[in-house]
Short mmCIF file of C-alpha atoms and ligand atoms in Angstrom, two decimals:
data_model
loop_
_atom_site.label_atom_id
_atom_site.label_comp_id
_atom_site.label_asym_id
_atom_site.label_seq_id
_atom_site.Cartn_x
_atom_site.Cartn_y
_atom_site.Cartn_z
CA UNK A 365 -7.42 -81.54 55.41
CA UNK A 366 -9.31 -84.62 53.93
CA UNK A 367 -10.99 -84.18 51.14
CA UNK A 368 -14.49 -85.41 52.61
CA UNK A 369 -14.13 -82.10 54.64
CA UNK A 370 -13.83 -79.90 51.35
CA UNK A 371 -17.31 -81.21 49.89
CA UNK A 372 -19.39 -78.52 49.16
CA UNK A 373 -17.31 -76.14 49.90
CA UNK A 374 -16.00 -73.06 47.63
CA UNK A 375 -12.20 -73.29 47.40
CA UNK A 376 -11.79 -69.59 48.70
CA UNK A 377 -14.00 -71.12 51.72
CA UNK A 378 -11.57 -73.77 52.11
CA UNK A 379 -8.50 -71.50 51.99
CA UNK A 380 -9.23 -69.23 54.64
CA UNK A 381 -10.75 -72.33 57.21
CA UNK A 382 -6.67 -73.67 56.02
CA UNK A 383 -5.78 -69.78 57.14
CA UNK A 384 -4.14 -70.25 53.65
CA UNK A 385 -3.37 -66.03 53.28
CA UNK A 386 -1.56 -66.66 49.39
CA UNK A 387 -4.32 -68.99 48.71
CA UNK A 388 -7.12 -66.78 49.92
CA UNK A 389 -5.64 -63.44 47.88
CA UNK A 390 -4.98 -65.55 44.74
CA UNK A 391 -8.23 -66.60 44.25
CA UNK A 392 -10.00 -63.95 45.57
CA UNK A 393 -8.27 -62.38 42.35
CA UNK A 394 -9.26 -65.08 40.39
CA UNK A 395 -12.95 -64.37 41.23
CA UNK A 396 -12.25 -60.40 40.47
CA UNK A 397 -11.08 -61.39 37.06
CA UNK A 398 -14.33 -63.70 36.67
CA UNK A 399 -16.11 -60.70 37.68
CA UNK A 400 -17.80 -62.68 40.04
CA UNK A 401 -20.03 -60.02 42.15
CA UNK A 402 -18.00 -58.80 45.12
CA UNK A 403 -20.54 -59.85 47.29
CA UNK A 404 -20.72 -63.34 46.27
CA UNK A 405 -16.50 -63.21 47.14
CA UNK A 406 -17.67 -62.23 50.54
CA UNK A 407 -20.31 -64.83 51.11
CA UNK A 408 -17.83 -67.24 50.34
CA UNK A 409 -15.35 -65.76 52.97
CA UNK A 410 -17.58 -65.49 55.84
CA UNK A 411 -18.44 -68.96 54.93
CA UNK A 412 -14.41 -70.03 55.84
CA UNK A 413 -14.93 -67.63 59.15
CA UNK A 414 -17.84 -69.75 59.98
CA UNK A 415 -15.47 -73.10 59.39
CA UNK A 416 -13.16 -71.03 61.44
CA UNK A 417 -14.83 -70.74 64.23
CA UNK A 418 -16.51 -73.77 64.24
CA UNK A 419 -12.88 -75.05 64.87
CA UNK A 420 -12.01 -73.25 67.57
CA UNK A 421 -15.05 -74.29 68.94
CA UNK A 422 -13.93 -77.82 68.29
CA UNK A 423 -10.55 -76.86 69.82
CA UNK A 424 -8.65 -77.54 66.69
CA UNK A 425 -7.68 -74.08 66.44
CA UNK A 426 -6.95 -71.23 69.58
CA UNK A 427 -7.00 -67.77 69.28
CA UNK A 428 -3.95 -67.46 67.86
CA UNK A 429 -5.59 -68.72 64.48
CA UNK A 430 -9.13 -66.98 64.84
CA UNK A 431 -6.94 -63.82 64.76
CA UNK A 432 -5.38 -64.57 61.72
CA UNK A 433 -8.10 -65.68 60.13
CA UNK A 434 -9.18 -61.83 60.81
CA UNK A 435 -6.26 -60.41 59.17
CA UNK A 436 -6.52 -62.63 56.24
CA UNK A 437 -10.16 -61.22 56.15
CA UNK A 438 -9.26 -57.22 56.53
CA UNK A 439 -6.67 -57.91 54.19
CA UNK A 440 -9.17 -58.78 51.49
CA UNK A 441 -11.82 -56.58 52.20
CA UNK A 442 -9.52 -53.56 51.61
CA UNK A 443 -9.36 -55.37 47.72
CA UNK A 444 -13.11 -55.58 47.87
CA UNK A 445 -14.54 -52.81 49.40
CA UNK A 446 -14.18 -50.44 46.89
CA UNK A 447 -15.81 -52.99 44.54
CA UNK A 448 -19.15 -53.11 46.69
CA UNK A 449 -22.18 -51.48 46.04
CA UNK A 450 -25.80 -52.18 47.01
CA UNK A 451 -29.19 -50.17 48.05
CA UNK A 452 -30.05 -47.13 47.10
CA UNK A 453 -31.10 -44.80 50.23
CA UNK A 454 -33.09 -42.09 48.05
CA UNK A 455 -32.37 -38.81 47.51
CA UNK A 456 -30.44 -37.24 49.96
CA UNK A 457 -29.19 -39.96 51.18
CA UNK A 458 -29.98 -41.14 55.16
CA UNK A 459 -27.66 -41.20 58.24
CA UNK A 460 -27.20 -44.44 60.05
CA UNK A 461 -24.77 -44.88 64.20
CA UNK A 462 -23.25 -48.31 63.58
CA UNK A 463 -20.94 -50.61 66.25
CA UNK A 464 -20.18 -53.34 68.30
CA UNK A 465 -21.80 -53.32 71.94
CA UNK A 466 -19.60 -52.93 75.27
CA UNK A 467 -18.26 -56.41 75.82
CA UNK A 468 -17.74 -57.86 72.24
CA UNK A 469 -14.68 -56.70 70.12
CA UNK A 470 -15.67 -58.39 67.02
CA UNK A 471 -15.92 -55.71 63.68
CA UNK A 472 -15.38 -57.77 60.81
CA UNK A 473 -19.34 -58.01 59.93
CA UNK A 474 -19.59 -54.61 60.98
CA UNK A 475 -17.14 -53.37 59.05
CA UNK A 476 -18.81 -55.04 56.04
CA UNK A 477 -22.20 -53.50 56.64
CA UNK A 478 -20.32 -50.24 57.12
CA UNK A 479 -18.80 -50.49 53.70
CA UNK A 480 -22.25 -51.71 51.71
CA UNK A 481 -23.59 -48.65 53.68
CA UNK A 482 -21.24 -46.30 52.37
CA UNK A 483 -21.52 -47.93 48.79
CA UNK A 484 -24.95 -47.47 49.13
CA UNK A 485 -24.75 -43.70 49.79
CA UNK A 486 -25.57 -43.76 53.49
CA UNK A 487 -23.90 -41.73 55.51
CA UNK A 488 -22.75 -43.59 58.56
CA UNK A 489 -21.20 -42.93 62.08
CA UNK A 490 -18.86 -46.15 62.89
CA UNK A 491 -18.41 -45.89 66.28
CA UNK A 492 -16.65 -48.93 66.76
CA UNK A 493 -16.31 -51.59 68.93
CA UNK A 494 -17.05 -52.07 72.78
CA UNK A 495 -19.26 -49.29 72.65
CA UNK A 496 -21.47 -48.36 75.88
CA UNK A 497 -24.64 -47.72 75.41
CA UNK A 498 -24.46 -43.83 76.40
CA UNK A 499 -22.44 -43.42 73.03
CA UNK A 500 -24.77 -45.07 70.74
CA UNK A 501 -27.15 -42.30 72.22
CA UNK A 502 -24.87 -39.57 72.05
CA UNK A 503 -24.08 -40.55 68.04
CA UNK A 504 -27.83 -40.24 67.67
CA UNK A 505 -27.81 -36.79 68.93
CA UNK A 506 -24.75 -35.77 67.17
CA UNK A 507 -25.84 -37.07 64.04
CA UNK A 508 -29.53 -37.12 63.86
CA UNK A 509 -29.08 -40.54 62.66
CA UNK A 510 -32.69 -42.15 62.79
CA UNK A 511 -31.44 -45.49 61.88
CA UNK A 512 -28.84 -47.25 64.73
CA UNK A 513 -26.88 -50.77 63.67
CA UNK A 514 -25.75 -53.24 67.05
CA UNK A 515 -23.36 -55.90 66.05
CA UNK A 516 -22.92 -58.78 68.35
CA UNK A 517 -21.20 -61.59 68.18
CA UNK A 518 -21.22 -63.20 71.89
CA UNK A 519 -24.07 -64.11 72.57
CA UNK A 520 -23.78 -63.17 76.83
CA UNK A 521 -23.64 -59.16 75.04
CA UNK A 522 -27.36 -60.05 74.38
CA UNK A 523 -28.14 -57.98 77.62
CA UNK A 524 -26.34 -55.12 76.38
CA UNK A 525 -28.21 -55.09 73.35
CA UNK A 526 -31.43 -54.84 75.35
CA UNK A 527 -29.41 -51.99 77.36
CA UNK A 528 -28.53 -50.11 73.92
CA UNK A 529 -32.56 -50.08 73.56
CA UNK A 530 -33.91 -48.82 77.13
CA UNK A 531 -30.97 -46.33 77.36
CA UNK A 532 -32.65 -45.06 73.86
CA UNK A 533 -35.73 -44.98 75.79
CA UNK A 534 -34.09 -43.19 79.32
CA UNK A 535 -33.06 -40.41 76.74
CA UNK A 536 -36.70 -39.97 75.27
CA UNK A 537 -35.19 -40.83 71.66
CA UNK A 538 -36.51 -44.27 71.48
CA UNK A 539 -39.53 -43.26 69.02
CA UNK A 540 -37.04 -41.96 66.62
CA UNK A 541 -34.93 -44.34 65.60
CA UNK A 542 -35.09 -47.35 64.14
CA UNK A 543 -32.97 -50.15 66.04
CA UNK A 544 -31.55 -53.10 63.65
CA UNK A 545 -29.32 -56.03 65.41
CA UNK A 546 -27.27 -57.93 63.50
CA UNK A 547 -24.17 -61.03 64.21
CA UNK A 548 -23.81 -64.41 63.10
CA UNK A 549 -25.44 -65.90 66.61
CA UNK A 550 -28.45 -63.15 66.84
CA UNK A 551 -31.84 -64.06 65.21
CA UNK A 552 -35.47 -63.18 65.88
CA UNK A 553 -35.75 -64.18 69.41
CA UNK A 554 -32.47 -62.43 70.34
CA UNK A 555 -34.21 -59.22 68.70
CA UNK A 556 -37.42 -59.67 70.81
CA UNK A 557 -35.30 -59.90 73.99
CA UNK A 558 -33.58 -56.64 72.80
CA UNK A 559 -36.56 -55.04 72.29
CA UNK A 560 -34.98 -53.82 68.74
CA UNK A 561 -36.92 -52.93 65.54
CA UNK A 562 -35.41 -55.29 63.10
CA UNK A 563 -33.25 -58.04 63.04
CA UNK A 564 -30.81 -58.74 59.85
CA UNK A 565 -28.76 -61.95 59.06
CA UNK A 566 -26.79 -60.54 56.72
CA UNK A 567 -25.31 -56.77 56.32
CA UNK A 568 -26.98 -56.86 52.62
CA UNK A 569 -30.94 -57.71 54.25
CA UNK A 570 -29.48 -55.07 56.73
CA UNK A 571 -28.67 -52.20 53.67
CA UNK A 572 -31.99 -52.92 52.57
CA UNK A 573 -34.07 -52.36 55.87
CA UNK A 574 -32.40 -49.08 56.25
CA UNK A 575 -33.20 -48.25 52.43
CA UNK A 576 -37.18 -49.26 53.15
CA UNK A 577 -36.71 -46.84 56.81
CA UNK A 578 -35.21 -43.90 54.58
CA UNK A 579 -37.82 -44.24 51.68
C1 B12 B 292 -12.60 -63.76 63.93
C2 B12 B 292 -13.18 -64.11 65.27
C3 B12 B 292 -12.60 -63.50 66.40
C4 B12 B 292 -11.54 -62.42 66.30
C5 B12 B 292 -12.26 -61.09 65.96
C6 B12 B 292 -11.40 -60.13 65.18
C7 B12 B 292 -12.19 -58.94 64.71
N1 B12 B 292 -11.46 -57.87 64.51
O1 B12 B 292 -13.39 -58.97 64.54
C8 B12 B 292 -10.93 -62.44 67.74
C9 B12 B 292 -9.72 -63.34 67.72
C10 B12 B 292 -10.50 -61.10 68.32
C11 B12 B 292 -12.04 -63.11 68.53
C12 B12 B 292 -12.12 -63.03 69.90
C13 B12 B 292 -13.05 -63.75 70.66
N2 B12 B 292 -13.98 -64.62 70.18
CO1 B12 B 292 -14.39 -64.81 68.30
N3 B12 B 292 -14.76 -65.38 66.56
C14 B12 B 292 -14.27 -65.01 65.41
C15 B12 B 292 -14.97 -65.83 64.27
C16 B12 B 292 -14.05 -66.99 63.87
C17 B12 B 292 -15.36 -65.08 63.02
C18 B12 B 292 -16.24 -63.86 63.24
C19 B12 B 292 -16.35 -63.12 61.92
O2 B12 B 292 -15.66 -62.14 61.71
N4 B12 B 292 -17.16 -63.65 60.99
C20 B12 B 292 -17.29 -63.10 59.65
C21 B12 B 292 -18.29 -61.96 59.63
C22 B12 B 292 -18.39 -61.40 58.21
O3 B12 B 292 -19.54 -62.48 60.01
P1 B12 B 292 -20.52 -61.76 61.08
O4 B12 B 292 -19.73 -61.04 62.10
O5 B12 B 292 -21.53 -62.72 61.52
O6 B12 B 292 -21.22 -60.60 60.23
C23 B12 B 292 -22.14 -60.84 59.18
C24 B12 B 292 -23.60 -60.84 59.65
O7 B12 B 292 -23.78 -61.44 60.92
C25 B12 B 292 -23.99 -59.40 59.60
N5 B12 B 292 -23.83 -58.52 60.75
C26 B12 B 292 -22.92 -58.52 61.75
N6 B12 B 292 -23.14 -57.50 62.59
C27 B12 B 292 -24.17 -56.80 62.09
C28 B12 B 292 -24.79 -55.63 62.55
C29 B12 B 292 -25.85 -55.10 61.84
C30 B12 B 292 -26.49 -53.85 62.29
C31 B12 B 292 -26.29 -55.75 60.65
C32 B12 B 292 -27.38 -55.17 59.86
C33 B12 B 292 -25.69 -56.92 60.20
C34 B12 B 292 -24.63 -57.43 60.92
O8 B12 B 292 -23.20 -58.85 58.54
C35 B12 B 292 -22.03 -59.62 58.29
C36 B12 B 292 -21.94 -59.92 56.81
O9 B12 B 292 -23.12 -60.46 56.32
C37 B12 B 292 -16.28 -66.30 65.02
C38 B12 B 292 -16.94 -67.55 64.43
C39 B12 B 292 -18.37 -67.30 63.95
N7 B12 B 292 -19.05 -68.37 63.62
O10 B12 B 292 -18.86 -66.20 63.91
C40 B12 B 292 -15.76 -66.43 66.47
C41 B12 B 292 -16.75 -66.33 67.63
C42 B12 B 292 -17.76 -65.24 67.39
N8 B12 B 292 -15.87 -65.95 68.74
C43 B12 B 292 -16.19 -66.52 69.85
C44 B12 B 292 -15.51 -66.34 71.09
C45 B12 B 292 -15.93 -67.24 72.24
C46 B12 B 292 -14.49 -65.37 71.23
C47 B12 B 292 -13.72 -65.02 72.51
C48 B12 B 292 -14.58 -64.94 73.80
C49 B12 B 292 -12.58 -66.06 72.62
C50 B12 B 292 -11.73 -65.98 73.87
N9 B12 B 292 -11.78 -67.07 74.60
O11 B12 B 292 -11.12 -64.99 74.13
C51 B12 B 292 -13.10 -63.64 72.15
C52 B12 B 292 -14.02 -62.48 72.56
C53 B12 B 292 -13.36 -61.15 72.56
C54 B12 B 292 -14.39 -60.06 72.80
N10 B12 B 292 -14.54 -59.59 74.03
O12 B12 B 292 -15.08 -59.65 71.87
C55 B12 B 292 -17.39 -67.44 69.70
C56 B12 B 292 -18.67 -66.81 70.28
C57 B12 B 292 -19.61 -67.80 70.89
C58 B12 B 292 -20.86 -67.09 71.30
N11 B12 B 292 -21.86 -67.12 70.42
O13 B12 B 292 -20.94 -66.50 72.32
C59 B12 B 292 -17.40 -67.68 68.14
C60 B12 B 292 -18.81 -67.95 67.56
C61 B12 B 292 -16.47 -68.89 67.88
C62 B12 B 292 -17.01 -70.20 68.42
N12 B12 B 292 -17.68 -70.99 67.61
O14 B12 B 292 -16.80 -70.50 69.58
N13 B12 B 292 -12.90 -63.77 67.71
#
């Protein structure tokens, strides 16, 4: 990798783009003995997921190397995640249904908003990834949730995002929950399609708008 490339760049970010695993857990340690917030560690991973993809993209990398890049990143979270905290719900705490629509297999970023959910005393149904819309509903019901969470990462499982939402409203539960979509290629636009509530770039704007719902 030149060194033009690296500009700007945090050296963790670098590492994982370079799929660099000894790299990546050596300096996320360094960061942990820095005390750097865990957070900040994270923002500087998904940064090298970004470069990852934007590789594979490029063709410079196949799947072969997007998948590692995943295990490189659930390797580290399990170091971080217990060091993650964030929102506070209020008392009692609130209940939120979180996963990955049918079509799309991608759970990193969920997984991340599942763990700042848990650190922030939420209670939260994961219920994966390629979920159909009929279990999202079913969680609801189960749980009571009033708060749902769709990742997405592919941007044709738009439509199933907008599915998630009028299934909600086929069951007559629509007016109780809130619906926040989330995934590095959704934004504001994608939510309007949807028909969702709320739209959050990151899983820590996405702690907080269930914090402000549960207030
Ligand atoms: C790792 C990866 C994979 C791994 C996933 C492993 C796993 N267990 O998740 C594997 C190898 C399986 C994979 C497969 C594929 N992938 Co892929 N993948 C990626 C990659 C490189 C990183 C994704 C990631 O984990 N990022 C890090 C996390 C932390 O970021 P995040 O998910 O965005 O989450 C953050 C926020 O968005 C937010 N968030 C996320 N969800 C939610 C939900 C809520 C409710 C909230 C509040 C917040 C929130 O919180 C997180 C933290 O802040 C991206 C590149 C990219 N730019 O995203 C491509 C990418 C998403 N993949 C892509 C593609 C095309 C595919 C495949 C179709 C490839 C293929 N030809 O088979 C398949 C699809 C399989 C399927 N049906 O799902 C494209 C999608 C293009 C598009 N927009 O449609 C991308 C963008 C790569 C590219 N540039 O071409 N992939």
């Amino acid at each position: 990798m030149t060194e033009e490339r690296n500009e700007g760049l945090h050296p963790l970010t670098v590492a994982l783009r370079d799929l660099d695993e000894t790299a990546v857990n050596t300096l996320v340690e360094h960061e942990i003995d820095a005390q750097t917030p865990a957070l900040r560690v994270v923002g500087y991973l998904n940064d090298g997921m970004v470069a990852v993809g934007r590789l594979f993209a490029e063709d410079e990398y196949f799947i072969s190397q997007l998948i590692f890049s995943a295990e490189i990143f659930r390797g580290v979270m399990a170091r971080l995640a217990p060091l993650l905290g964030g929102a506070d719900p209020g008392e009692g705490g609130g209940k939120v249904v979180v996963g990955t629509v049918k079509g799309d297999i991608h759970d990193i970023g969920k997984n991340i908003v599942v763990t700042l959910l848990r650190g922030s005393g939420f209670e939260v149904v994961d219920v994966g990834v390629d979920v159909p819309a009929e279990r999202f509903v079913e969680a609801v019901r189960e749980s009571g949730a009033k708060v749902v969470g769709l990742s997405a990462l592919l941007n044709f499982t738009y439509p199933e995002m907008k599915h998630v939402v009028d299934t909600f409203v086929a069951a007559g539960l629509r007016d109780q929950v809130s619906i926040i979509v989330g995934g590095s290629p959704v934004n504001e636009q994608v939510r309007e399609f949807a028909g969702a509530d709320h739209y959050a770039e990151d899983a820590v704007t996405g702690v907080d708008i269930c914090a402000s719902i549960y207030r």
